[in-house]
Structures are given as C-alpha cells and as structure tokens.
mmCIF file of C-alpha atoms in Angstrom:
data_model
loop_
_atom_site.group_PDB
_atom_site.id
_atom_site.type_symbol
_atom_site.label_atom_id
_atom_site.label_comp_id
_atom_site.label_asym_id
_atom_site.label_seq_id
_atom_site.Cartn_x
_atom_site.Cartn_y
_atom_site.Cartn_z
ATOM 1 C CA UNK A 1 -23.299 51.206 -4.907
ATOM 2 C CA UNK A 2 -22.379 50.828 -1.322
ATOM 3 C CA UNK A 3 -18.758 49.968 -0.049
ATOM 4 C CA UNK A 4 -19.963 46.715 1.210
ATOM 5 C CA UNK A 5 -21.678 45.538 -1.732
ATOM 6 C CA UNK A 6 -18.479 46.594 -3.991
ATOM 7 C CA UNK A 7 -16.268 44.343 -1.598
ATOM 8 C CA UNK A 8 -18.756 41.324 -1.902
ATOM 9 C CA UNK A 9 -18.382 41.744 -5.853
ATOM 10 C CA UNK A 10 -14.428 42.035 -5.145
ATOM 11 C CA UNK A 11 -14.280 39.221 -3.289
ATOM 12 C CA UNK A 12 -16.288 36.968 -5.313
ATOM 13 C CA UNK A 13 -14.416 38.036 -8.455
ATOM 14 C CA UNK A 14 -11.220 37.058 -6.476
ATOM 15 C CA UNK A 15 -12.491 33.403 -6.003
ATOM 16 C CA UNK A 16 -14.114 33.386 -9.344
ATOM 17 C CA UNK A 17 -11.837 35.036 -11.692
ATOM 18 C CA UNK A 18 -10.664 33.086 -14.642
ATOM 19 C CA UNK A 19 -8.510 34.971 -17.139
ATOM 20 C CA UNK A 20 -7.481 34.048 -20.743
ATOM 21 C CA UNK A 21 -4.027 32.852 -21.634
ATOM 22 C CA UNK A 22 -1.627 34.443 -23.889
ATOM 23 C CA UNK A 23 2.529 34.016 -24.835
ATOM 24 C CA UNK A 24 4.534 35.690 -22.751
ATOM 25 C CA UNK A 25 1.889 36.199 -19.971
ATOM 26 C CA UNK A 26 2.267 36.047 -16.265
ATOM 27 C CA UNK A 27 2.819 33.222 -14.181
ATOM 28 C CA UNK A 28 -0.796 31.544 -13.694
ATOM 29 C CA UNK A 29 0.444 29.844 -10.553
ATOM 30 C CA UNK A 30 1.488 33.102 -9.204
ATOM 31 C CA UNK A 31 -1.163 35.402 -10.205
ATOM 32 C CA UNK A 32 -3.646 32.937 -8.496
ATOM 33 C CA UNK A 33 -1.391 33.106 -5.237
ATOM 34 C CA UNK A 34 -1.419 36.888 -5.116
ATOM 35 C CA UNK A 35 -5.432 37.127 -6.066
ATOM 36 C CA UNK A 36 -5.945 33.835 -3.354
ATOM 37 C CA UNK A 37 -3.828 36.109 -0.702
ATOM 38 C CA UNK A 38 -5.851 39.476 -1.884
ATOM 39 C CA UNK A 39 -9.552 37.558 -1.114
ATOM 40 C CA UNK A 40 -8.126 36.505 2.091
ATOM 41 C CA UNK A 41 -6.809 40.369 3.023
ATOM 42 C CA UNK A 42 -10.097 41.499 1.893
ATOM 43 C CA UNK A 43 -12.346 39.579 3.677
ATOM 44 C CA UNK A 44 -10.264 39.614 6.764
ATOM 45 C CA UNK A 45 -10.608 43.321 6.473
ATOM 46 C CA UNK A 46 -14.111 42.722 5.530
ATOM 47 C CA UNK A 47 -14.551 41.403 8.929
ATOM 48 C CA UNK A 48 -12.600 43.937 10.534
ATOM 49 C CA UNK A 49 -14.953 46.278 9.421
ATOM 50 C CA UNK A 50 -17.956 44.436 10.764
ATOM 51 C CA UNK A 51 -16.577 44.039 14.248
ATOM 52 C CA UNK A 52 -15.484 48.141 14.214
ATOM 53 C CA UNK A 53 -19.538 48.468 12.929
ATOM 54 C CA UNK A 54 -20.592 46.674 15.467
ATOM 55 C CA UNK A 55 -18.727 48.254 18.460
ATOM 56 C CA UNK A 56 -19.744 51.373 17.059
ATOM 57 C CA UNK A 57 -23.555 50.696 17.233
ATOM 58 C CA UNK A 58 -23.117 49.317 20.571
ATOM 59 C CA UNK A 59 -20.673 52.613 22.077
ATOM 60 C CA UNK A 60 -23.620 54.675 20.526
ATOM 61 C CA UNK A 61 -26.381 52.954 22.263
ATOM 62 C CA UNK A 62 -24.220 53.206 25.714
ATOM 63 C CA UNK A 63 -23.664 56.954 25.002
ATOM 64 C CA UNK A 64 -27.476 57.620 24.207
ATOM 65 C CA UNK A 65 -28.372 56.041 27.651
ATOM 66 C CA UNK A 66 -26.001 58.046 29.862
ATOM 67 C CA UNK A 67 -27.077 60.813 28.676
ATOM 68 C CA UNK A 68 -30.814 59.974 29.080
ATOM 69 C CA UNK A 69 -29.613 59.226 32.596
ATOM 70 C CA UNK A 70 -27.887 62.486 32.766
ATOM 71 C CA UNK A 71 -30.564 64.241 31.717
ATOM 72 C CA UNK A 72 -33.065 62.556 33.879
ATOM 73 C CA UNK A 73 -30.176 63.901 36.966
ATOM 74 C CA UNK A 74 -30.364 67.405 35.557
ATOM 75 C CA UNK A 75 -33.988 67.379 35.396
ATOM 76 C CA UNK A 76 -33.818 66.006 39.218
ATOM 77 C CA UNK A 77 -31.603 68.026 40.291
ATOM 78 C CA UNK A 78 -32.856 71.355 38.978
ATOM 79 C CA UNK A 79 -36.524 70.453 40.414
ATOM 80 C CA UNK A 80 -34.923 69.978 43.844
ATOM 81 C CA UNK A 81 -33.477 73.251 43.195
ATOM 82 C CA UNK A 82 -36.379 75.549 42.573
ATOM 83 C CA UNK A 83 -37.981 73.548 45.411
ATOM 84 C CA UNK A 84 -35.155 74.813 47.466
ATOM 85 C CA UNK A 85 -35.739 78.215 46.403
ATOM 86 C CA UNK A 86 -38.916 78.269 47.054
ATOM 87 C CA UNK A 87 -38.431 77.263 50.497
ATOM 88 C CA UNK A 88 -35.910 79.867 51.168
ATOM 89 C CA UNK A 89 -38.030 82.216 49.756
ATOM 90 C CA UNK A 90 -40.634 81.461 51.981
#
C-alpha cells in the first residue's frame, strides 16, 4: 500500500471514526478535538507533500534541460575543436 493511499484511509477514518462508549472512558468531546486537530495536521501535511512533489517534478524537468543544453554546448564546442585542429594541422 502506498504512503498516499494509507494517509487518505487515515484521514477519512479521522472524519469518520465513531467509537463505542464505556464507564470510565475518555472525554468524547475531547477525543473528537484531538482526532478533528490530527485530520487537519494530516492533510495540511498531506498538502505539504504535494506541493514538495510537485516542485520536485518541475526542478527535475529544469535540470534534464540544462543539461540537454549543456550537452548540445559540449557537442558544439568539441566539433569546433577538431575543426580547429584540423586547420592547424593543415
């Protein structure tokens, strides 16, 4: 199971999570406080993660095409070199 997937489940247990009532248990209001305050860390982390994806993707694409580009200058560069040679040699 991916992470993603796991947090989706998390999250929608969070929101959807009913539990039974005994004597002696915990505070309802409070348990729903800290589980209401737990989606909301989640899915702002959630988010986080998405945005961090994202800008990851996007630095990768950027990367890939400078070094096409500096590639493409190599290859340039060491053409006009042997032509260079050549001409000297000449």
């Amino acid at each position: 199971m991916d992470g993603r997937q796991t947090l989706d489940d998390l999250l929608h247990e969070l929101e959807d999570g009913q539990f039974g009532t005994k004597m002696r248990g915990y505070d309802p209001t409070e348990v729903d406080a800290l589980l209401e305050r737990a989606g909301r860390v989640l899915a702002d982390l959630r988010a986080s993660a998405r945005r961090a994806d994202e800008r990851a993707t996007l630095a990768e694409r950027q990367l890939e095409e400078e070094l096409e580009a500096a590639r493409a200058a190599r290859a340039t560069a060491e053409a006009g070199l042997a032509t260079a040679k050549a001409e000297a040699g000449r």
